């Protein structure tokens, strides 16, 4: 698996006309080596793959990154990395320009000297867009854990408890199910706060009649899941049912539309066209979805400005339309979705019909 990823990295060297690439982004360290630690760099050439770290991680690195030569640094990560690059005899080094800080860039430039060209920025993230079998196994498990948390929280929620309590319970169940940590700060937005798409949990108490939107995810072996479900505390009223059914109808129509060859813009447009039938499209302000993996927000995206011209099998995407009405509230329904050869597969499987939480 790692050798396949290294091959893609080396192909990028040919495209960028470099003879080495310096990897510094945390998730890319894991992706290209298997190592899950910080204060580390990878230096990859056409025939060498080296991991530079300190003695806190050398044993761990040897276990997690057996395809790499482990280089211990004792006098500074950047100093040792520059020494290694010079010793490898490379002349043109690519680096992650969107990640490496300006200060560290200046340090490396000085340490490498005039013999090594350090001017080529490369973007490694696109190499992670299509997930392999191992990644999908981890993401499926992260989705299973998120589903288990939703099943459990339904019987836990009561009027009078706070959004923070609900968020803490979701996170506790996920940890008990095997999650390392949440994929992101858990969102619980109830009542009028539901009009805030990213309303992270507060001390607001759940009230009878509230919509409660829960957007959360589990992280498993470094990989994320993402799910949103909205329930009502007690009995649903006519307007809530009307808006909920509009969002659910949109979410399911988009799910049926996701597949290889579709562009991010066209799928996003499908969601807005459907909400327009209900007179609700102006209350949907964010993009329809995003990819995820080692990061919770990755490319490709489904949005009016998406740069994805064609989805391909193995890509992941979220399908998350929402309606947000200031002064009334709002809701969102979201699934993590895998693009397949013939269409799509929903990886988060929790029920989506409107659930009334008994009081």
Short mmCIF file of C-alpha atoms in Angstrom, two decimals:
data_model
loop_
_atom_site.label_atom_id
_atom_site.label_comp_id
_atom_site.label_asym_id
_atom_site.label_seq_id
_atom_site.Cartn_x
_atom_site.Cartn_y
_atom_site.Cartn_z
CA UNK A 1 0.00 0.00 0.00
CA UNK A 2 2.75 2.47 0.97
CA UNK A 3 4.81 1.50 -2.06
CA UNK A 4 1.85 2.37 -4.27
CA UNK A 5 1.58 5.77 -2.61
CA UNK A 6 5.31 6.34 -2.95
CA UNK A 7 5.01 5.57 -6.65
CA UNK A 8 2.39 8.32 -6.98
CA UNK A 9 4.69 10.70 -5.12
CA UNK A 10 7.56 9.87 -7.46
CA UNK A 11 5.34 10.40 -10.50
CA UNK A 12 4.64 13.88 -9.14
CA UNK A 13 8.39 14.48 -9.05
CA UNK A 14 8.49 13.92 -12.80
CA UNK A 15 5.58 16.34 -13.32
CA UNK A 16 7.14 19.00 -11.09
CA UNK A 17 10.68 18.41 -12.40
CA UNK A 18 12.03 17.83 -8.93
CA UNK A 19 14.30 15.05 -7.74
CA UNK A 20 13.07 15.00 -4.13
CA UNK A 21 9.95 15.98 -2.20
CA UNK A 22 9.88 17.17 1.39
CA UNK A 23 6.66 16.14 3.19
CA UNK A 24 5.69 18.12 6.29
CA UNK A 25 1.86 18.14 6.53
CA UNK A 26 0.78 15.91 9.43
CA UNK A 27 -1.84 13.88 7.54
CA UNK A 28 0.48 13.46 4.56
CA UNK A 29 3.17 12.08 6.86
CA UNK A 30 0.72 9.33 7.79
CA UNK A 31 -0.57 8.80 4.26
CA UNK A 32 2.83 8.40 2.60
CA UNK A 33 4.62 6.53 5.38
CA UNK A 34 2.13 5.01 7.85
CA UNK A 35 3.78 6.91 10.72
CA UNK A 36 1.43 8.68 13.14
CA UNK A 37 3.56 11.17 15.03
CA UNK A 38 4.55 14.82 14.85
CA UNK A 39 7.87 16.72 14.73
CA UNK A 40 8.80 14.69 11.66
CA UNK A 41 9.66 15.18 8.00
CA UNK A 42 9.76 12.79 5.07
CA UNK A 43 12.37 13.14 2.34
CA UNK A 44 11.53 11.04 -0.72
CA UNK A 45 13.75 10.73 -3.79
CA UNK A 46 13.56 8.46 -6.82
CA UNK A 47 15.22 5.61 -4.95
CA UNK A 48 15.19 6.55 -1.24
CA UNK A 49 12.48 7.18 1.35
CA UNK A 50 13.70 8.67 4.62
CA UNK A 51 11.82 9.65 7.79
CA UNK A 52 13.48 12.19 10.06
CA UNK A 53 12.38 12.32 13.70
CA UNK A 54 13.75 12.38 17.25
CA UNK A 55 14.26 9.63 19.81
CA UNK A 56 10.71 9.95 21.16
CA UNK A 57 9.48 8.44 17.91
CA UNK A 58 12.28 6.35 16.39
CA UNK A 59 10.95 3.04 17.74
CA UNK A 60 7.37 3.92 16.78
CA UNK A 61 8.48 5.03 13.33
CA UNK A 62 10.37 1.79 12.72
CA UNK A 63 7.19 -0.16 13.49
CA UNK A 64 4.73 2.03 11.60
CA UNK A 65 6.90 2.99 8.62
CA UNK A 66 8.89 -0.13 7.64
CA UNK A 67 9.27 1.13 4.05
CA UNK A 68 11.35 4.09 5.29
CA UNK A 69 14.89 4.59 6.50
CA UNK A 70 14.60 6.12 9.98
CA UNK A 71 16.96 9.08 10.48
CA UNK A 72 17.27 10.29 14.07
CA UNK A 73 17.78 13.98 14.63
CA UNK A 74 19.54 15.25 17.76
CA UNK A 75 20.21 18.92 16.98
CA UNK A 76 17.02 20.14 15.37
CA UNK A 77 14.54 18.76 12.85
CA UNK A 78 15.22 21.30 10.12
CA UNK A 79 18.99 21.12 10.54
CA UNK A 80 18.98 17.33 10.25
CA UNK A 81 16.54 17.38 7.33
CA UNK A 82 18.74 19.83 5.42
CA UNK A 83 21.83 17.73 6.16
CA UNK A 84 20.06 14.66 4.82
CA UNK A 85 18.95 16.42 1.64
CA UNK A 86 22.49 17.61 0.96
CA UNK A 87 23.89 14.13 1.67
CA UNK A 88 21.43 12.61 -0.81
CA UNK A 89 22.90 14.81 -3.51
CA UNK A 90 19.58 16.12 -4.81
CA UNK A 91 19.49 19.45 -6.64
CA UNK A 92 15.82 20.45 -6.77
CA UNK A 93 13.48 19.83 -3.82
CA UNK A 94 9.71 20.22 -3.93
CA UNK A 95 7.89 21.16 -0.73
CA UNK A 96 4.31 21.68 0.47
CA UNK A 97 4.07 25.41 -0.03
CA UNK A 98 0.57 25.70 1.40
CA UNK A 99 1.73 24.08 4.64
CA UNK A 100 5.34 25.07 5.27
CA UNK A 101 5.43 28.33 7.21
CA UNK A 102 7.35 31.28 5.80
CA UNK A 103 9.75 31.17 8.74
CA UNK A 104 10.53 27.47 8.23
CA UNK A 105 10.88 28.06 4.49
CA UNK A 106 13.52 30.73 5.17
CA UNK A 107 15.32 28.43 7.63
CA UNK A 108 15.45 25.58 5.10
CA UNK A 109 16.52 27.88 2.29
CA UNK A 110 19.45 29.07 4.37
CA UNK A 111 20.41 25.60 5.59
CA UNK A 112 20.32 24.10 2.10
CA UNK A 113 22.43 26.86 0.60
CA UNK A 114 22.88 27.64 -3.07
CA UNK A 115 23.65 24.05 -4.09
CA UNK A 116 20.00 22.97 -3.66
CA UNK A 117 17.07 24.65 -5.38
CA UNK A 118 14.22 25.06 -2.88
CA UNK A 119 11.61 26.96 -4.87
CA UNK A 120 9.05 24.43 -6.12
CA UNK A 121 5.74 24.20 -4.28
CA UNK A 122 3.83 20.93 -4.76
CA UNK A 123 0.32 20.01 -3.67
CA UNK A 124 0.17 16.45 -2.36
CA UNK A 125 -3.48 16.49 -1.24
CA UNK A 126 -4.95 15.50 -4.66
CA UNK A 127 -3.04 12.21 -4.39
CA UNK A 128 -5.35 11.32 -1.48
CA UNK A 129 -8.66 11.94 -3.29
CA UNK A 130 -9.32 8.34 -4.38
CA UNK A 131 -9.39 6.06 -1.35
CA UNK A 132 -7.81 2.60 -1.43
CA UNK A 133 -9.17 -0.55 0.20
CA UNK A 134 -7.43 0.03 3.53
CA UNK A 135 -8.68 3.60 3.78
CA UNK A 136 -12.23 2.54 2.98
CA UNK A 137 -12.08 -0.13 5.67
CA UNK A 138 -11.11 2.48 8.25
CA UNK A 139 -13.76 4.96 7.05
CA UNK A 140 -16.49 2.31 7.10
CA UNK A 141 -15.62 1.61 10.72
CA UNK A 142 -15.66 5.33 11.56
CA UNK A 143 -19.13 5.50 10.00
CA UNK A 144 -20.33 2.47 11.96
CA UNK A 145 -19.19 4.14 15.17
CA UNK A 146 -21.07 7.36 14.29
CA UNK A 147 -24.21 5.36 13.55
CA UNK A 148 -23.95 3.60 16.92
CA UNK A 149 -23.74 6.97 18.66
CA UNK A 150 -26.93 8.19 16.98
CA UNK A 151 -28.78 5.02 17.96
CA UNK A 152 -27.69 5.52 21.58
CA UNK A 153 -28.36 9.27 21.85
CA UNK A 154 -31.98 8.91 20.79
CA UNK A 155 -32.86 7.23 24.08
CA UNK A 156 -30.62 9.56 26.08
CA UNK A 157 -31.96 12.97 25.01
CA UNK A 158 -34.47 14.66 27.32
CA UNK A 159 -36.02 18.09 27.60
CA UNK A 160 -34.00 20.15 30.08
CA UNK A 161 -30.56 18.75 29.32
CA UNK A 162 -28.08 21.02 27.57
CA UNK A 163 -26.62 20.85 24.08
CA UNK A 164 -23.22 20.30 25.71
CA UNK A 165 -24.55 17.23 27.52
CA UNK A 166 -25.83 15.78 24.24
CA UNK A 167 -22.48 16.46 22.53
CA UNK A 168 -20.56 14.89 25.41
CA UNK A 169 -22.74 11.78 25.28
CA UNK A 170 -22.25 11.36 21.54
CA UNK A 171 -18.49 11.65 22.00
CA UNK A 172 -18.48 9.22 24.95
CA UNK A 173 -20.37 6.56 23.01
CA UNK A 174 -18.02 6.97 20.05
CA UNK A 175 -14.99 6.52 22.30
CA UNK A 176 -16.54 3.41 23.83
CA UNK A 177 -17.13 2.07 20.31
CA UNK A 178 -13.47 2.52 19.35
CA UNK A 179 -13.10 6.10 18.11
CA UNK A 180 -9.83 7.87 18.85
CA UNK A 181 -11.56 11.23 19.09
CA UNK A 182 -14.26 13.23 17.29
CA UNK A 183 -13.60 14.12 13.67
CA UNK A 184 -14.30 17.77 14.56
CA UNK A 185 -15.98 19.87 17.26
CA UNK A 186 -19.40 18.30 17.72
CA UNK A 187 -22.30 20.49 16.59
CA UNK A 188 -25.55 20.40 18.56
CA UNK A 189 -27.93 23.24 17.69
CA UNK A 190 -31.46 23.29 19.08
CA UNK A 191 -34.49 25.54 18.64
CA UNK A 192 -33.70 28.95 17.19
CA UNK A 193 -29.98 28.06 17.18
CA UNK A 194 -30.72 25.58 14.41
CA UNK A 195 -30.46 28.43 11.91
CA UNK A 196 -26.68 28.44 12.53
CA UNK A 197 -25.18 25.72 10.32
CA UNK A 198 -22.09 25.38 12.53
CA UNK A 199 -23.66 26.04 15.90
CA UNK A 200 -21.32 24.14 18.21
CA UNK A 201 -22.89 22.91 21.44
CA UNK A 202 -23.71 25.45 24.16
CA UNK A 203 -25.35 25.49 27.60
CA UNK A 204 -28.74 26.08 25.97
CA UNK A 205 -31.31 23.60 27.28
CA UNK A 206 -33.40 21.46 24.99
CA UNK A 207 -37.04 22.50 25.00
CA UNK A 208 -40.24 20.73 24.00
CA UNK A 209 -40.88 21.28 20.29
CA UNK A 210 -37.23 22.03 19.46
CA UNK A 211 -35.57 20.71 16.36
CA UNK A 212 -32.14 19.42 17.46
CA UNK A 213 -29.47 19.18 14.76
CA UNK A 214 -26.49 16.97 15.60
CA UNK A 215 -23.49 17.09 13.24
CA UNK A 216 -20.59 14.94 14.40
CA UNK A 217 -18.17 12.22 13.39
CA UNK A 218 -15.75 9.61 14.66
CA UNK A 219 -12.08 9.27 13.87
CA UNK A 220 -10.74 5.74 13.47
CA UNK A 221 -7.10 4.96 12.60
CA UNK A 222 -6.83 8.64 11.66
CA UNK A 223 -9.80 8.55 9.25
CA UNK A 224 -12.99 10.58 9.65
CA UNK A 225 -16.70 10.02 9.33
CA UNK A 226 -19.31 12.78 9.11
CA UNK A 227 -23.04 12.54 9.77
CA UNK A 228 -25.86 14.94 10.57
CA UNK A 229 -29.25 13.99 11.91
CA UNK A 230 -32.05 16.28 13.09
CA UNK A 231 -34.74 15.14 15.54
CA UNK A 232 -37.61 16.93 17.30
CA UNK A 233 -38.16 16.98 21.06
CA UNK A 234 -41.72 15.76 21.47
CA UNK A 235 -44.35 16.29 18.79
CA UNK A 236 -43.51 17.78 15.42
CA UNK A 237 -45.67 20.62 14.11
CA UNK A 238 -46.89 21.05 10.53
CA UNK A 239 -44.21 23.57 9.46
CA UNK A 240 -41.40 21.48 10.91
CA UNK A 241 -42.65 18.41 9.05
CA UNK A 242 -42.96 20.40 5.81
CA UNK A 243 -39.41 21.76 5.98
CA UNK A 244 -37.96 18.46 7.13
CA UNK A 245 -39.57 16.52 4.29
CA UNK A 246 -38.24 19.08 1.78
CA UNK A 247 -34.68 18.63 3.03
CA UNK A 248 -34.98 14.83 3.18
CA UNK A 249 -36.41 14.68 -0.32
CA UNK A 250 -33.52 16.81 -1.56
CA UNK A 251 -30.91 14.74 0.27
CA UNK A 252 -32.23 11.49 -1.17
CA UNK A 253 -32.55 12.84 -4.71
CA UNK A 254 -28.94 13.99 -4.57
CA UNK A 255 -27.86 10.60 -3.22
CA UNK A 256 -29.47 8.96 -6.24
CA UNK A 257 -27.67 11.43 -8.53
CA UNK A 258 -24.14 10.97 -7.16
CA UNK A 259 -21.99 8.81 -9.41
CA UNK A 260 -18.90 8.68 -11.63
CA UNK A 261 -18.63 11.29 -14.35
CA UNK A 262 -20.78 13.87 -12.53
CA UNK A 263 -19.27 17.27 -11.73
CA UNK A 264 -19.36 18.86 -8.30
CA UNK A 265 -21.26 21.86 -9.67
CA UNK A 266 -23.97 19.82 -11.38
CA UNK A 267 -24.74 17.74 -8.28
CA UNK A 268 -24.84 20.85 -6.10
CA UNK A 269 -27.20 22.51 -8.60
CA UNK A 270 -29.51 19.50 -8.36
CA UNK A 271 -29.97 20.13 -4.63
CA UNK A 272 -30.80 23.80 -5.14
CA UNK A 273 -33.24 23.06 -7.92
CA UNK A 274 -35.09 20.65 -5.68
CA UNK A 275 -35.24 23.03 -2.73
CA UNK A 276 -36.54 25.70 -5.11
CA UNK A 277 -39.63 23.55 -5.66
CA UNK A 278 -40.39 24.07 -1.98
CA UNK A 279 -39.47 27.77 -1.95
CA UNK A 280 -36.53 27.07 0.34
CA UNK A 281 -33.44 27.36 -1.88
CA UNK A 282 -32.57 30.85 -0.63
CA UNK A 283 -32.20 29.42 2.88
CA UNK A 284 -29.47 26.97 1.83
CA UNK A 285 -26.26 29.00 1.87
CA UNK A 286 -23.40 26.51 2.00
CA UNK A 287 -22.05 23.96 -0.45
CA UNK A 288 -23.80 20.62 -0.71
CA UNK A 289 -20.83 18.54 0.34
CA UNK A 290 -17.12 17.88 0.68
CA UNK A 291 -14.79 14.95 0.63
CA UNK A 292 -13.20 13.59 3.80
CA UNK A 293 -10.56 11.12 4.87
CA UNK A 294 -7.56 11.93 7.01
CA UNK A 295 -9.02 15.45 7.16
CA UNK A 296 -12.67 16.28 7.73
CA UNK A 297 -12.74 18.71 4.79
CA UNK A 298 -10.95 17.58 1.65
CA UNK A 299 -11.34 17.91 -2.09
CA UNK A 300 -13.39 17.32 -4.14
CA UNK A 301 -16.34 19.46 -3.09
CA UNK A 302 -19.93 19.74 -4.25
CA UNK A 303 -20.64 23.47 -4.54
CA UNK A 304 -21.38 26.20 -7.08
CA UNK A 305 -17.63 26.88 -7.29
CA UNK A 306 -16.46 23.25 -7.29
CA UNK A 307 -13.37 22.52 -9.37
CA UNK A 308 -14.28 18.83 -9.64
CA UNK A 309 -15.23 18.14 -13.26
CA UNK A 310 -15.81 14.41 -12.83
CA UNK A 311 -16.26 12.20 -9.78
CA UNK A 312 -14.53 8.83 -9.99
CA UNK A 313 -15.05 5.55 -8.12
CA UNK A 314 -13.27 5.52 -4.76
CA UNK A 315 -13.94 9.16 -3.98
CA UNK A 316 -15.89 10.05 -0.86
CA UNK A 317 -18.34 12.91 -0.62
CA UNK A 318 -20.85 14.19 1.92
CA UNK A 319 -24.46 14.83 0.93
CA UNK A 320 -25.70 17.49 3.35
CA UNK A 321 -28.42 19.88 2.24
CA UNK A 322 -29.89 22.12 4.92
CA UNK A 323 -32.43 24.88 5.44
CA UNK A 324 -31.73 27.68 7.91
CA UNK A 325 -34.45 30.21 8.79
CA UNK A 326 -33.35 32.98 11.18
CA UNK A 327 -35.92 33.47 13.92
CA UNK A 328 -37.38 29.98 13.33
CA UNK A 329 -34.52 27.49 13.35
CA UNK A 330 -33.28 25.01 10.81
CA UNK A 331 -32.08 21.52 10.06
CA UNK A 332 -29.61 19.50 8.04
CA UNK A 333 -29.42 15.85 7.00
CA UNK A 334 -26.02 14.45 6.04
CA UNK A 335 -24.46 11.17 5.01
CA UNK A 336 -20.94 10.08 4.14
CA UNK A 337 -21.16 8.64 0.61
CA UNK A 338 -18.79 6.51 -1.47
CA UNK A 339 -18.70 6.97 -5.24
CA UNK A 340 -18.89 3.53 -6.86
CA UNK A 341 -18.53 2.26 -10.42
CA UNK A 342 -22.30 2.32 -10.89
CA UNK A 343 -23.43 5.15 -8.61
CA UNK A 344 -22.96 5.60 -4.89
CA UNK A 345 -23.10 3.81 -1.54
CA UNK A 346 -24.28 5.45 1.66
CA UNK A 347 -21.75 4.60 4.39
CA UNK A 348 -23.62 6.24 7.28
CA UNK A 349 -26.75 4.13 7.62
CA UNK A 350 -28.75 5.70 10.48
CA UNK A 351 -32.43 6.18 9.72
CA UNK A 352 -33.42 9.54 8.24
CA UNK A 353 -37.18 9.66 8.73
CA UNK A 354 -38.25 12.39 11.16
CA UNK A 355 -37.87 11.09 14.71
CA UNK A 356 -39.91 12.45 17.58
CA UNK A 357 -38.07 12.03 20.89
CA UNK A 358 -40.67 10.99 23.52
CA UNK A 359 -41.04 13.33 26.50
#
